[in-house]
Amino acid sequence: MSKKLIYVYLLLLLFIFQFRLSPSEQTNSMQSVPDLQKSMYLIVDGYPCVRLLNLSGEIGCANPGRDKVVSPVIRFKNANELARSSAVFVSLDEIQELFDRISNDSSFAKNVGGVLVDARTNMRNKITGFSPAHKFPEVEFAPYKSISYEWNPIGSGIMWKAYNFPVFLLPESSSQIMQEIATKNERQKNAYTADVAEFDLVMQTTKSGTRDSESCLREQTCLPLGGYSVWSSIPPINSTSSNQSKPIILVVASMDSASFFRDKSLGAESPISGLISLLAAVDSLSSVDGLGDLSKQFVFSVFTGEAWGYLGSRRFLLELDLQSDSVNGLNGTQIEMVIEIGSVGKGFNGGNKTFFAHTAGGSSTTKEMLNALKHAQDSLESKNVMVATASTTNPGVPPSSLMAFLRKNSSTSGIVLEDFDTAFANKFYHSHLDDMSNVNSSAIVAAASLIARTLYILASGSKNLSSSALSAINVNASLVEEMMGCLLNCDPGLTCELVKNYISPTASCPSHYVGVVIGEPSSTPYLGYVNDVSRFIWNFLADRTSIPMDNATYDCSKGCSNKDELCIKAETNGKGVCVISTTRYVPAYSTRLKFESGMWNVLPSNPSDTMGMVDPVWTESNWDAIGLRVYTVQDATFDRLVLLGGIGVTILAYLAIVITRAFITKALKRD
């Protein structure tokens, strides 16, 4: 009897052992801890809103403390009240309503664990406009007193507030996932499990308690916003010559935009349409002979940081005063007029390409610019290009880099070319929705044609300029479309042939957020600290504004022989080409900052510097990692029941073992 029992017992153990060594196919595929994590956690792509700081406080988004935020996902339209911390899934057409409620309903706001924005195409089609910027962007730098004017009537200002919860913009695929999760949670409202979102948006400034720019720079938990502007001249300026008496026509555009979501700042209409127009105008003028014989010097400048207190233009003006290496060859006192190309991608009205000239001052120079624009318009009559003077009811020029020049010198003669008169035509100003679909290539080509011919008219100094001379100045429409694909889309994006002909881009998808200044600012920066767009613009302008060389050096890895030569395209093959060009990088960062001894310091305010007195000194918080993932969790009550059940099963199992052992022992003794 005892032998039979022992035999049965051994068979049972063998069966259990064999069962444990014969897992299912699903278990076989799970061979490591990462495999287990993949089965438990779903990583979700998204674009975060991050924490920014200035001298007076914070804006933007961050986790409220040092830990990750974990909250169940619910849809905003079904969330009348929030009983507990929740990740609110909101569509684009509801986002303004959500943030209005957060601002006005504290009981609702305290339970917002995070916000997930649905950015699917069908959601975008529901809204006619969305701008998280102010109604008068950067009003503190206005050169006039009518600061209540609304250039951006649709602006809500939500991106300029501080939120102590994470916010992510979800791409198409991630939005679909969150929609399914939110719907599942609603169906299983009383179930013991829930699908949650885990937000990792912990900012270093939050962890260290440094809540403004001065303290976070001192503790090195943030970096200043900024980057590198670029300027170039046609024809090149001989920096060794003392005879540089030609008046300068300075043509300006911006390369940076802003958005509620850091890495989704395309700014197609505002300001990249103006940037592309400037580059296309340079390209068209580069093929014109005899530019060196004209009575004026062309200088083209592309500023960055303009969306954050006109960092680029203000620093450029300061460098001119200091006559630093970054503006070597350029004399600020020779700048006779400033022409800025603003938002020009929506310049259509009744089939015509219509633009508005916003003027500063009523000097004879300003009138000369208006007359030149009119002359250029007449030469483009067959292409239905029209330009009108902006309404006299406007308080002054719209938000633009020209404001910095006017605050520096109120007698500056300048014009801003825009596609609007009294208010922005761009209904998605400083929004992630200001993308390629928000602009038209024909309008950009028309603006570039208008600018190129206007510049030639102004520089020629001849009232009897032949129509044939102007008709020879034509903008390459294919180049404009190619640049739009490079700078405003992920496909091909910065991996397009045009960009790859000059640089080796670090990413495919472009983003025109200004970024932060890394290391010590320099006129010859380490290129790893210069973003893709700035490097492309520098190479493009250096190439297009260069003059031919008889003995061009096709390997400048060791530098060029002449002081006025530059090495372009060096990234593409490690060799590059030496060209004669006056093209410079200019660091763009707050004029209230100074880098010394490896640290950034905030300089005391100077009453004589009116722009410095209102400079916010923007910085961006550091972080270790940013992430978003979803997974399923069980209700705590259910966990307690499972625990109690487990304890009960353990006790019963123990009793069963004791009884079985006693039975077997008794049976063995009986034998």
PDB file of C-alpha atoms in Angstrom, residues 6-113:
ATOM      1  CA  ILE A   6       4.786   6.792  -2.949  1.00  0.00           C
ATOM      2  CA  TYR A   7       4.603   5.878  -6.646  1.00  0.00           C
ATOM      3  CA  VAL A   8       1.503   8.065  -7.136  1.00  0.00           C
ATOM      4  CA  TYR A   9       3.170  10.914  -5.253  1.00  0.00           C
ATOM      5  CA  LEU A  10       6.282  10.743  -7.469  1.00  0.00           C
ATOM      6  CA  LEU A  11       4.141  10.692 -10.629  1.00  0.00           C
ATOM      7  CA  LEU A  12       2.354  13.820  -9.409  1.00  0.00           C
ATOM      8  CA  LEU A  13       5.659  15.630  -8.809  1.00  0.00           C
ATOM      9  CA  LEU A  14       6.942  14.584 -12.235  1.00  0.00           C
ATOM     10  CA  PHE A  15       3.769  15.882 -13.889  1.00  0.00           C
ATOM     11  CA  ILE A  16       4.078  19.244 -12.140  1.00  0.00           C
ATOM     12  CA  PHE A  17       7.770  19.497 -13.074  1.00  0.00           C
ATOM     13  CA  GLN A  18       7.045  18.627 -16.708  1.00  0.00           C
ATOM     14  CA  PHE A  19       4.186  21.127 -16.830  1.00  0.00           C
ATOM     15  CA  ARG A  20       6.453  23.895 -15.577  1.00  0.00           C
ATOM     16  CA  LEU A  21       9.043  23.063 -18.240  1.00  0.00           C
ATOM     17  CA  SER A  22       6.443  23.079 -21.053  1.00  0.00           C
ATOM     18  CA  PRO A  23       5.287  26.700 -21.378  1.00  0.00           C
ATOM     19  CA  SER A  24       3.053  27.949 -24.139  1.00  0.00           C
ATOM     20  CA  GLU A  25       4.328  29.541 -27.330  1.00  0.00           C
ATOM     21  CA  GLN A  26       3.516  32.956 -25.884  1.00  0.00           C
ATOM     22  CA  THR A  27       5.744  32.279 -22.877  1.00  0.00           C
ATOM     23  CA  ASN A  28       8.522  30.984 -25.135  1.00  0.00           C
ATOM     24  CA  SER A  29       8.566  34.389 -26.877  1.00  0.00           C
ATOM     25  CA  MET A  30       9.113  36.130 -23.544  1.00  0.00           C
ATOM     26  CA  GLN A  31      12.765  35.407 -22.944  1.00  0.00           C
ATOM     27  CA  SER A  32      13.899  38.496 -21.034  1.00  0.00           C
ATOM     28  CA  VAL A  33      12.802  41.283 -18.736  1.00  0.00           C
ATOM     29  CA  PRO A  34      12.499  43.747 -21.679  1.00  0.00           C
ATOM     30  CA  ASP A  35      10.122  41.273 -23.360  1.00  0.00           C
ATOM     31  CA  LEU A  36       8.041  41.213 -20.207  1.00  0.00           C
ATOM     32  CA  GLN A  37       8.034  45.015 -20.053  1.00  0.00           C
ATOM     33  CA  LYS A  38       6.926  45.262 -23.683  1.00  0.00           C
ATOM     34  CA  SER A  39       3.995  42.997 -22.954  1.00  0.00           C
ATOM     35  CA  MET A  40       3.002  45.093 -19.936  1.00  0.00           C
ATOM     36  CA  TYR A  41       3.755  48.668 -21.063  1.00  0.00           C
ATOM     37  CA  LEU A  42       2.910  50.461 -24.296  1.00  0.00           C
ATOM     38  CA  ILE A  43       5.242  53.357 -25.144  1.00  0.00           C
ATOM     39  CA  VAL A  44       3.265  56.232 -26.665  1.00  0.00           C
ATOM     40  CA  ASP A  45       4.776  58.848 -28.975  1.00  0.00           C
ATOM     41  CA  GLY A  46       3.952  62.465 -28.255  1.00  0.00           C
ATOM     42  CA  TYR A  47       5.139  66.062 -28.266  1.00  0.00           C
ATOM     43  CA  PRO A  48       5.432  67.553 -24.772  1.00  0.00           C
ATOM     44  CA  CYS A  49       4.772  71.016 -23.462  1.00  0.00           C
ATOM     45  CA  VAL A  50       7.843  71.749 -21.313  1.00  0.00           C
ATOM     46  CA  ARG A  51       8.765  74.137 -18.505  1.00  0.00           C
ATOM     47  CA  LEU A  52      10.162  77.553 -19.440  1.00  0.00           C
ATOM     48  CA  LEU A  53      11.246  80.241 -17.020  1.00  0.00           C
ATOM     49  CA  ASN A  54      11.889  83.970 -16.970  1.00  0.00           C
ATOM     50  CA  LEU A  55      13.004  86.485 -14.370  1.00  0.00           C
ATOM     51  CA  SER A  56       9.573  86.606 -12.766  1.00  0.00           C
ATOM     52  CA  GLY A  57       8.496  82.959 -12.796  1.00  0.00           C
ATOM     53  CA  GLU A  58       7.466  80.017 -14.945  1.00  0.00           C
ATOM     54  CA  ILE A  59       5.307  79.095 -17.905  1.00  0.00           C
ATOM     55  CA  GLY A  60       4.661  75.804 -19.662  1.00  0.00           C
ATOM     56  CA  CYS A  61       4.117  72.341 -18.249  1.00  0.00           C
ATOM     57  CA  ALA A  62       5.740  69.874 -15.862  1.00  0.00           C
ATOM     58  CA  ASN A  63       4.936  67.129 -13.391  1.00  0.00           C
ATOM     59  CA  PRO A  64       4.026  68.735 -10.061  1.00  0.00           C
ATOM     60  CA  GLY A  65       6.838  67.023  -8.167  1.00  0.00           C
ATOM     61  CA  ARG A  66       9.749  64.627  -8.439  1.00  0.00           C
ATOM     62  CA  ASP A  67       7.683  61.562  -9.338  1.00  0.00           C
ATOM     63  CA  LYS A  68       5.921  60.287 -12.409  1.00  0.00           C
ATOM     64  CA  VAL A  69       2.196  60.954 -12.715  1.00  0.00           C
ATOM     65  CA  VAL A  70      -0.084  57.924 -13.172  1.00  0.00           C
ATOM     66  CA  SER A  71      -3.759  58.552 -13.947  1.00  0.00           C
ATOM     67  CA  PRO A  72      -6.610  56.714 -15.695  1.00  0.00           C
ATOM     68  CA  VAL A  73      -7.466  58.023 -19.152  1.00  0.00           C
ATOM     69  CA  ILE A  74     -10.861  59.670 -19.619  1.00  0.00           C
ATOM     70  CA  ARG A  75     -12.403  61.755 -22.384  1.00  0.00           C
ATOM     71  CA  PHE A  76     -12.973  65.418 -21.632  1.00  0.00           C
ATOM     72  CA  LYS A  77     -16.414  65.468 -23.206  1.00  0.00           C
ATOM     73  CA  ASN A  78     -17.540  62.825 -20.692  1.00  0.00           C
ATOM     74  CA  ALA A  79     -15.815  64.392 -17.690  1.00  0.00           C
ATOM     75  CA  ASN A  80     -18.340  66.689 -16.050  1.00  0.00           C
ATOM     76  CA  GLU A  81     -16.565  66.264 -12.734  1.00  0.00           C
ATOM     77  CA  LEU A  82     -13.256  64.648 -11.832  1.00  0.00           C
ATOM     78  CA  ALA A  83     -13.513  62.559  -8.672  1.00  0.00           C
ATOM     79  CA  ARG A  84      -9.850  61.575  -8.771  1.00  0.00           C
ATOM     80  CA  SER A  85      -6.646  62.398 -10.621  1.00  0.00           C
ATOM     81  CA  SER A  86      -7.280  61.751 -14.316  1.00  0.00           C
ATOM     82  CA  ALA A  87      -5.463  61.968 -17.642  1.00  0.00           C
ATOM     83  CA  VAL A  88      -7.848  64.024 -19.762  1.00  0.00           C
ATOM     84  CA  PHE A  89      -8.011  63.038 -23.430  1.00  0.00           C
ATOM     85  CA  VAL A  90      -9.185  66.104 -25.350  1.00  0.00           C
ATOM     86  CA  SER A  91      -9.801  66.842 -29.022  1.00  0.00           C
ATOM     87  CA  LEU A  92      -8.390  69.923 -30.731  1.00  0.00           C
ATOM     88  CA  ASP A  93     -11.759  71.607 -30.969  1.00  0.00           C
ATOM     89  CA  GLU A  94     -12.186  71.252 -27.181  1.00  0.00           C
ATOM     90  CA  ILE A  95      -8.714  72.312 -26.053  1.00  0.00           C
ATOM     91  CA  GLN A  96      -9.613  75.956 -25.510  1.00  0.00           C
ATOM     92  CA  GLU A  97     -12.686  74.952 -23.498  1.00  0.00           C
ATOM     93  CA  LEU A  98     -10.570  72.613 -21.354  1.00  0.00           C
ATOM     94  CA  PHE A  99      -7.949  75.212 -20.463  1.00  0.00           C
ATOM     95  CA  ASP A 100     -10.614  77.830 -19.809  1.00  0.00           C
ATOM     96  CA  ARG A 101     -12.224  75.446 -17.332  1.00  0.00           C
ATOM     97  CA  ILE A 102      -8.869  74.665 -15.724  1.00  0.00           C
ATOM     98  CA  SER A 103      -8.343  78.404 -15.220  1.00  0.00           C
ATOM     99  CA  ASN A 104     -11.824  79.018 -13.812  1.00  0.00           C
ATOM    100  CA  ASP A 105     -12.685  75.813 -11.913  1.00  0.00           C
ATOM    101  CA  SER A 106     -10.165  74.993  -9.173  1.00  0.00           C
ATOM    102  CA  SER A 107     -11.989  71.836  -8.045  1.00  0.00           C
ATOM    103  CA  PHE A 108     -11.758  70.482 -11.576  1.00  0.00           C
ATOM    104  CA  ALA A 109      -8.170  71.658 -12.096  1.00  0.00           C
ATOM    105  CA  LYS A 110      -6.806  69.967  -8.955  1.00  0.00           C
ATOM    106  CA  ASN A 111      -7.753  66.533 -10.324  1.00  0.00           C
ATOM    107  CA  VAL A 112      -6.225  67.023 -13.769  1.00  0.00           C
ATOM    108  CA  GLY A 113      -3.316  64.600 -13.654  1.00  0.00           C
TER     109      GLY A 113
END
